C-alpha cells in the first residue's frame, strides 16, 4: 500500500511534521513502513525531442537531439522505440540520479558515440515498477523545469507493509485517521457531498435485483450519461501517478481514485452494453465470463456474480467482465458501489487465481457504511467531466442497518494482559481518536466500534489498540523468576501424544553429534523432499514401501514432489554436489526425519568415501569396517543387544556382497554397506562409497544403559593366541556364535574365558584355497584364584575340540 | 708377599681397575671389568690368598686395604655405568628427535552445520531460562496448523503463510506452533516450552527457503503479561547478541496472538547507523511475538479468564545468517563442503 503525503493532507494536516517522524510513528503503531520515496530529483528536467537520428553503430539505439530550454541541443542515446520528434519527455542530465535507478547519470560514450544524459521512463523515475518505453509527457510544460515539480509530483510516497487485519488502512482516509490519532491532530471528515442533481430517475434505465443478501448485504448504483470517455484532468492523473497507478481514462481513473482515497472498490459498467437490469446472484454451474483481462473464467455456484439477462458481467468484488467494460465510445455508465461478503470474495479470488485491488480490500473487509460517500464522490467527479450528466438518485439494496459491535473493556483485562495499570479515562482517551465511541462506567470502557474496523470484535482486540497507542516500548519488561521446569517426569494426559523431549534424549543426541564431528565428519542439512527419479536410482522394487511416499500437491520445484522415505537420496545428492566440485574425500552425516505413510521418524545417515586419514605418516581410505565400528560405538551407550548379520532383505542400492544389518530386540536398528557400483556409476570417484543408516527413534527408545561398577579383577589373566584354519564359507558371525555356544557344552570352561578377540584374518600363501586363517587372542581368568598352567591347557583342549566339532576349525 | 707388598698390590689393582673402567664404553664391558677385579674369582680375591700367611696386624691392614679397593672399584664401576647410561640415553633421545613442526594428524576439522549450532545455542539459552523442549510431527492437519491457532477458514491471514499441501489433504506445517497446540492439549498448565523444528513454506529466493527451521516459545500461567514477554526477550537478546543490543517492539498481526508484535534489534553490522543488511533502517527484524489469543487458549481447553501467556517465534536461518554473515539462504542447504568447512 502506497500513500502520498500530499494526498494525506486531505485528511490530516501534516505540515511541519518531519517525514522521519511520520515514518517512525507509523512503524511503531504497527503500520510498517517498507520504503520512503522522496519524489524529487535535481537535474531531471522536462525536455523535448527535436529530432531522432540513427545511431551510427548500434541497431537497437537511436540518437535523440533534445532541447531542455537552455539554448543548446543535447545528443542523447536511447533504446526506446515509442517516441517521435516533438515529444516531451523526462530528461536526466549528467550529474543527476533519477529515483528509480541506483547510479549517477554521466555524459559517456554509448556504443562509441557521446551521450549527454538519459531519457527516462516512469520506471526510472521511481513511479512504476515496470514500464514500456519512454514516458511521453502531455500538457503545457516548461522546458528545463524540474520534472517532479512541473508535473505536480513533488511528493513523498510511503510504502506500507500492512498486516491483513488492518483493512481500514488500505486507503488515504484510513492512514490519515491513524496519523491524526498518533499525532493528536484533527481528522478532517468532509460533510456528505450528496449526489449531484440529476435528470431523469435512475430507475427508468436500470433495475436492481439482489438475490443473495448473504453474499451481498448492500448494493448501490448510480448512473451518469453523456460522458465523453477520455483523458483525466491533470490533478487526477497526478494523484494516481504519485502512487504508481497508471492513468487509463477518466471513468476508470475515478473509480481507482475513490479506491485509493476511501478504500472502497467501485465498478463502472457501460450501461449500453448491459442487457436488462442488474442481478446479483450465485453463478450457475459452468457459466463462463471473459474478464477485462481477456481471459475466460468458468464459474461455479460458489461464485457470486453481477449479471444481466445475458449472463455474468462481473465476478462480485473480484473483476469486471470484458463485455460491459467502459471503452472510448462509452457514453453512459452504471456505477456500482457494493459491500460483498469477505469470505465469498476470497473464495472466488482464490479459486480463480485472481488477486485484484478490489478483492484484496473486500476480503479484508470494507466499510459497509462508507458506500454512500464513495458513490457520491465518484458520481460527482464523473458527471463533472465535459457534458456528462447524472441521473437523479440511485438504486439501493440495503435491507438492514449494519452496525459495529459494542465491546466492554474492563481495565482489569488491560492490566492482566499488558502488565500496566491504565485508568478507564486514559483508555477511552487512547481509543477515541480511532473513531471508537467510548463511555466510561467505573472500571469499564464501553466501546462502540465503527464498521471500518472489522478487526475489532473482542475486548482483547481493544487491549491491542490500547497497547499500540500507548506504545509497546513504554511497557516495562518484567524478568520472571526462573523456576525449574516441572514436566521432565510428567506424562501427557491420556489420549495425547507426548511432545516434551526429555533432557536425556537431548543430551544423548548431542553426544552422538559430538562424536561424529570428532571424527572429522561434516554435517549435512537437506530438504525433506525427494523425487521418483531418485528412488529409481536406488533401484528399489516396484512394491518397495519406500516408493509409497506422501506426495506434495504443490511442489515448488521439480524433484521436490515427494516427502523423503529415506535419507539415502539426500546423501547421494550431497555426494553429487561435492563430486561436481571435484571433492574426493567426503565424510558426512545427517540427522533428519523421514516421512513414510505410517508416520514420521528420525534417522541418522552417514556417507563416507575416499580418505579417512590423510597424513604424511599414515594414509588410509574409509572402508566398510570403519562404518560398522562407528555404528557400534554410537549404539554402545544404549541399553540393547546388538547382533550383526547379512541382511535378511538385501538393499538394492548397496553392493550385494558388502552390506550388513544390526539387529536389536526390536528389529533392524542400523544398516551399513557399500553403495552399489551401478548407483554411483556416473560418479567420478575412484574410491567406493559407504553408507550407514541408523534408526534413531528406535535407538533412543532403548534409553541409555545404566552402567554399574563391577569388580576389578584381582587375579592374573592367562593369554593364549591361536590361529585357526576355517572354511571360507564359515562367516565370522557363525564362528563367534559357536564360540559363545561353548557355555552350553561346558559351562565351567566357558566361565574361565574372559574375552576373545580376532586379531588377524589371512588368506593366501600357506593357507588352502578354500580356507582362511583366523587368529584369536583368548584371555582366561578366574575371579577366585590364579589359574594354573594345567587348568588353562585343559581348557584350551576343550575349546579347540568344541570349535572343530562345531565349525570345523582346525588349529593351524 | 708381606703386608706392605700386598697393600701396594691392592693399590695397583685399584688403579688398574679404574683405568680399565674409564676405557669401557658399554655396560656389559664395565661389568666384566668389575668382575675381573672384584668378582668372586677376581684379582682382588687372588691377592687375599696371601692373607692367611700374615700376622694379625697385617691381616687387619690388608683386609682394610682390600675393602677400600673393592669399594673404590665398586664406586668407579657405578659411576662409569651411570655415565655410560646417561650417554646412551642422550644418544637415544637425540636419535629419536622428530620434526615437531610437521603437521599434526587432525581429527576435528569441523564444528557442525551452522543451523544445528545456532538451533542448539538458542535451545540451550531458553532451556536455561526455564523452558522445556517440545517436538511434534512435520506433516500436520489443517486443524493443528491453522484452525486451532485462530486462522479461520478462508481468512486472508492464511495468505501470510504459503502452504505446501499434500495430496492426501494434509499439509506441511508452516510453523512449529502446532507443537504448542499439542503441548497445551497434552499437559497441564503452567506450560513453558520451546519447540524447535523444521517448517515449510512455498517460497524460494535468497532469503526464503521452502524448508527452514523455527524456534517458538510458549509460556502460559496465571498472571503472565506483555511485560513478561518483554523480559524474556530482553534476556534472550542480551545473552545472544550481547549486552546493550537495543531492541524494539512494533505492533503487528498474527492470528494466534493479541496484542502481537514484531521485534527488531539494533543492526549488529552498522550498530544502527544504517547499512545494506538493515536496508538503512538501523534495525533488523528477528522475531514475531505476542500474547496468546484467548481463542487459542480456549481451543486448547485453557480458561483465558484465569490463564494468560505469551508466544514468540523466530527463524533459525535468519539468526544464523545474521550471526555468520551469510547472504544467501540456499548455501545452508547445498551441503557444499567448501561452505561447511568454514564452521
Coordinates of C-alpha atoms in Angstrom, one line a residue, chain A residues 27-32 163-165 343 346-347 350 355 363-364 415-419 458 460-464 467-468 472-480 482-483 485-488 490-493 496-503 506 509-510 513-514 517-529 550-556 560 563-564 574 577-578 581 583 585-588 590 593 595 597 600 602 612-613 615-618, chain B residues 102-105 107-113 115-116 120 123-124 127-139 154-160 163-168 170 172 179 182-183 185-191 193 198 200 202-204 209-211 213 223-228 230-232 234-235 248-253 258-262 285 291 293-295 304-308 332-338 340-341:
Chain A
X27 CA 6.1 1.8 12.2
X28 CA 5.8 2.0 16.0
X29 CA 2.0 1.8 15.6
X30 CA 2.1 -1.4 13.5
X31 CA 1.9 0.2 10.1
X32 CA 5.3 -0.9 9.0
X163 CA -0.9 -6.7 8.1
X164 CA -4.1 -8.4 7.0
X165 CA -6.1 -7.2 10.0
X343 CA -15.4 -15.0 2.6
X346 CA -11.9 -14.6 -1.1
X347 CA -13.1 -18.0 -2.2
X350 CA -8.5 -17.8 -4.7
X355 CA -5.8 -11.1 -6.7
X363 CA -11.5 -9.9 1.5
X364 CA -10.2 -7.9 4.4
X415 CA -3.7 -4.8 33.3
X416 CA -3.8 -8.5 33.3
X417 CA -2.5 -8.8 29.7
X418 CA -0.2 -5.8 29.4
X419 CA 1.1 -5.6 32.9
X458 CA -13.4 -8.7 21.3
X460 CA -8.6 -8.4 23.7
X461 CA -8.6 -6.6 20.4
X462 CA -9.1 -3.4 22.2
X463 CA -6.3 -4.3 24.5
X464 CA -4.0 -4.3 21.5
X467 CA -1.0 -1.1 23.7
X468 CA -0.4 0.2 20.3
X472 CA 4.9 -1.0 23.2
X473 CA 8.2 0.5 24.2
X474 CA 6.6 2.1 27.3
X475 CA 5.6 -1.3 28.7
X476 CA 8.3 -2.2 31.3
X477 CA 9.9 -5.6 30.9
X478 CA 9.5 -8.0 33.8
X479 CA 12.1 -10.5 34.5
X480 CA 10.3 -13.6 35.7
X482 CA 13.2 -18.9 36.5
X483 CA 11.8 -22.0 38.1
X485 CA 10.5 -26.7 34.7
X486 CA 8.3 -29.3 36.1
X487 CA 7.5 -31.5 33.2
X488 CA 10.5 -33.7 32.7
X490 CA 5.4 -35.9 33.6
X491 CA 3.5 -37.9 31.1
X492 CA 0.9 -36.4 28.8
X493 CA -2.7 -36.8 29.7
X496 CA -2.4 -37.4 23.8
X497 CA 1.0 -37.9 22.2
X498 CA 3.9 -36.6 24.2
X499 CA 5.6 -33.5 22.9
X500 CA 8.2 -32.8 25.5
X501 CA 11.6 -34.1 24.6
X502 CA 13.5 -35.2 27.8
X503 CA 16.8 -33.8 28.7
X506 CA 18.6 -34.2 24.0
X509 CA 21.7 -36.7 20.7
X510 CA 24.2 -34.0 21.4
X513 CA 26.6 -35.4 17.2
X514 CA 29.8 -34.5 19.0
X517 CA 32.1 -34.2 14.5
X518 CA 35.0 -35.6 16.4
X519 CA 35.7 -38.0 13.6
X520 CA 36.1 -35.0 11.3
X521 CA 32.8 -35.5 9.5
X522 CA 30.7 -32.7 8.1
X523 CA 27.1 -32.3 9.0
X524 CA 24.6 -32.0 6.2
X525 CA 21.1 -30.4 6.3
X526 CA 18.9 -31.4 3.3
X527 CA 15.4 -30.6 2.3
X528 CA 12.8 -33.1 3.3
X529 CA 11.9 -33.8 -0.3
X550 CA 3.5 -38.9 0.8
X551 CA 3.1 -36.6 -2.2
X552 CA 3.3 -32.8 -2.2
X553 CA 0.4 -31.4 -4.1
X554 CA 2.1 -28.1 -5.0
X555 CA 5.8 -28.7 -5.1
X556 CA 7.9 -25.6 -5.7
X560 CA 10.7 -31.9 -4.7
X563 CA 8.4 -36.4 1.1
X564 CA 11.5 -38.5 1.6
X574 CA 25.1 -34.2 -1.4
X577 CA 27.2 -31.7 -5.4
X578 CA 30.6 -32.1 -3.9
X581 CA 33.3 -29.6 -7.2
X583 CA 35.9 -33.3 -3.9
X585 CA 37.2 -37.3 0.3
X586 CA 33.7 -36.9 1.7
X587 CA 32.5 -37.9 5.2
X588 CA 29.2 -36.5 6.1
X590 CA 22.7 -36.1 8.6
X593 CA 13.4 -37.1 9.5
X595 CA 8.1 -39.4 6.3
X597 CA 3.0 -43.1 5.3
X600 CA 7.5 -39.7 10.6
X602 CA 14.1 -39.6 13.0
X612 CA 39.8 -41.4 6.2
X613 CA 43.3 -40.5 7.4
X615 CA 48.6 -37.7 6.9
X616 CA 52.2 -38.0 5.6
X617 CA 52.8 -40.7 8.1
X618 CA 49.7 -42.7 7.5
Chain B
X102 CA 55.4 -31.2 10.7
X103 CA 51.5 -31.1 10.6
X104 CA 49.5 -32.9 13.3
X105 CA 47.1 -35.6 12.4
X107 CA 40.8 -35.3 13.7
X108 CA 38.4 -32.5 14.4
X109 CA 38.1 -30.4 11.3
X110 CA 34.5 -29.2 11.6
X111 CA 32.2 -27.6 14.1
X112 CA 28.9 -28.9 12.7
X113 CA 26.3 -27.4 10.5
X115 CA 21.9 -24.4 11.5
X116 CA 22.4 -27.1 14.1
X120 CA 21.3 -25.7 19.8
X123 CA 17.6 -24.1 22.6
X124 CA 20.1 -24.2 25.4
X127 CA 16.4 -24.1 28.5
X128 CA 18.5 -22.0 30.9
X129 CA 15.6 -19.6 31.1
X130 CA 13.3 -22.4 32.3
X131 CA 11.8 -23.6 29.0
X132 CA 11.3 -27.3 28.2
X133 CA 11.8 -28.5 24.7
X134 CA 8.8 -29.9 22.7
X135 CA 8.6 -31.6 19.4
X136 CA 5.9 -32.8 17.1
X137 CA 5.1 -34.0 13.6
X138 CA 6.0 -32.0 10.5
X139 CA 3.2 -33.4 8.4
X154 CA -10.9 -18.6 4.1
X155 CA -9.3 -15.8 6.1
X156 CA -6.7 -13.6 4.4
X157 CA -4.3 -14.3 7.3
X158 CA -3.7 -17.7 5.6
X159 CA -2.1 -15.8 2.8
X160 CA 0.7 -14.8 5.2
X163 CA 1.4 -23.6 2.4
X164 CA 2.6 -26.9 0.9
X165 CA -0.4 -29.1 0.6
X166 CA -0.1 -32.9 0.4
X167 CA -2.2 -35.0 -2.0
X168 CA -3.8 -36.7 1.0
X170 CA -2.8 -32.9 5.0
X172 CA 3.5 -29.5 5.8
X179 CA 3.5 -28.3 18.6
X182 CA -0.4 -30.3 21.0
X183 CA 1.5 -29.4 24.2
X185 CA -3.7 -30.2 25.0
X186 CA -1.4 -32.9 26.4
X187 CA -0.1 -31.3 29.5
X188 CA -1.5 -29.3 32.4
X189 CA -0.7 -25.6 33.0
X190 CA 1.6 -24.0 33.7
X191 CA 3.4 -24.6 30.4
X193 CA 8.2 -24.8 26.3
X198 CA 11.6 -27.9 10.5
X200 CA 7.8 -25.4 5.2
X202 CA 6.2 -22.3 -0.7
X203 CA 8.8 -19.7 -1.2
X204 CA 12.3 -19.7 -2.5
X209 CA 13.8 -21.4 1.7
X210 CA 10.9 -23.9 1.2
X211 CA 12.3 -25.8 4.1
X213 CA 13.7 -24.0 10.9
X223 CA -0.7 -13.6 35.5
X224 CA 1.7 -13.7 32.6
X225 CA 1.7 -10.2 31.0
X226 CA 3.3 -8.5 28.0
X227 CA 5.9 -7.3 30.5
X228 CA 7.0 -11.0 31.0
X230 CA 9.5 -8.3 27.0
X231 CA 11.5 -9.5 30.0
X232 CA 12.2 -12.9 28.4
X234 CA 15.3 -8.8 26.6
X235 CA 17.1 -11.6 28.4
X248 CA 12.2 -2.5 19.9
X249 CA 8.7 -4.0 19.8
X250 CA 6.5 -3.0 16.9
X251 CA 2.7 -3.7 16.8
X252 CA 2.0 -6.4 14.2
X253 CA -0.6 -9.0 13.4
X258 CA -3.3 -10.4 20.5
X259 CA -1.6 -8.0 21.0
X260 CA 1.0 -9.0 18.5
X261 CA 4.4 -7.6 18.0
X262 CA 7.5 -7.8 15.8
X285 CA 13.7 -7.8 12.4
X291 CA 0.1 -12.5 24.0
X293 CA -5.0 -15.0 21.7
X294 CA -7.9 -16.1 24.0
X295 CA -9.4 -18.1 21.1
X304 CA -8.5 -17.4 29.3
X305 CA -10.1 -15.7 32.2
X306 CA -7.6 -17.4 34.6
X307 CA -4.6 -18.0 32.4
X308 CA -2.7 -15.8 30.0
X332 CA 22.6 -23.6 4.1
X333 CA 21.0 -26.4 2.3
X334 CA 23.5 -27.1 -0.5
X335 CA 25.9 -29.0 1.7
X336 CA 28.9 -27.9 -0.3
X337 CA 31.9 -29.0 1.7
X338 CA 33.7 -25.7 0.8
X340 CA 30.6 -26.5 5.7
X341 CA 34.4 -26.5 6.2

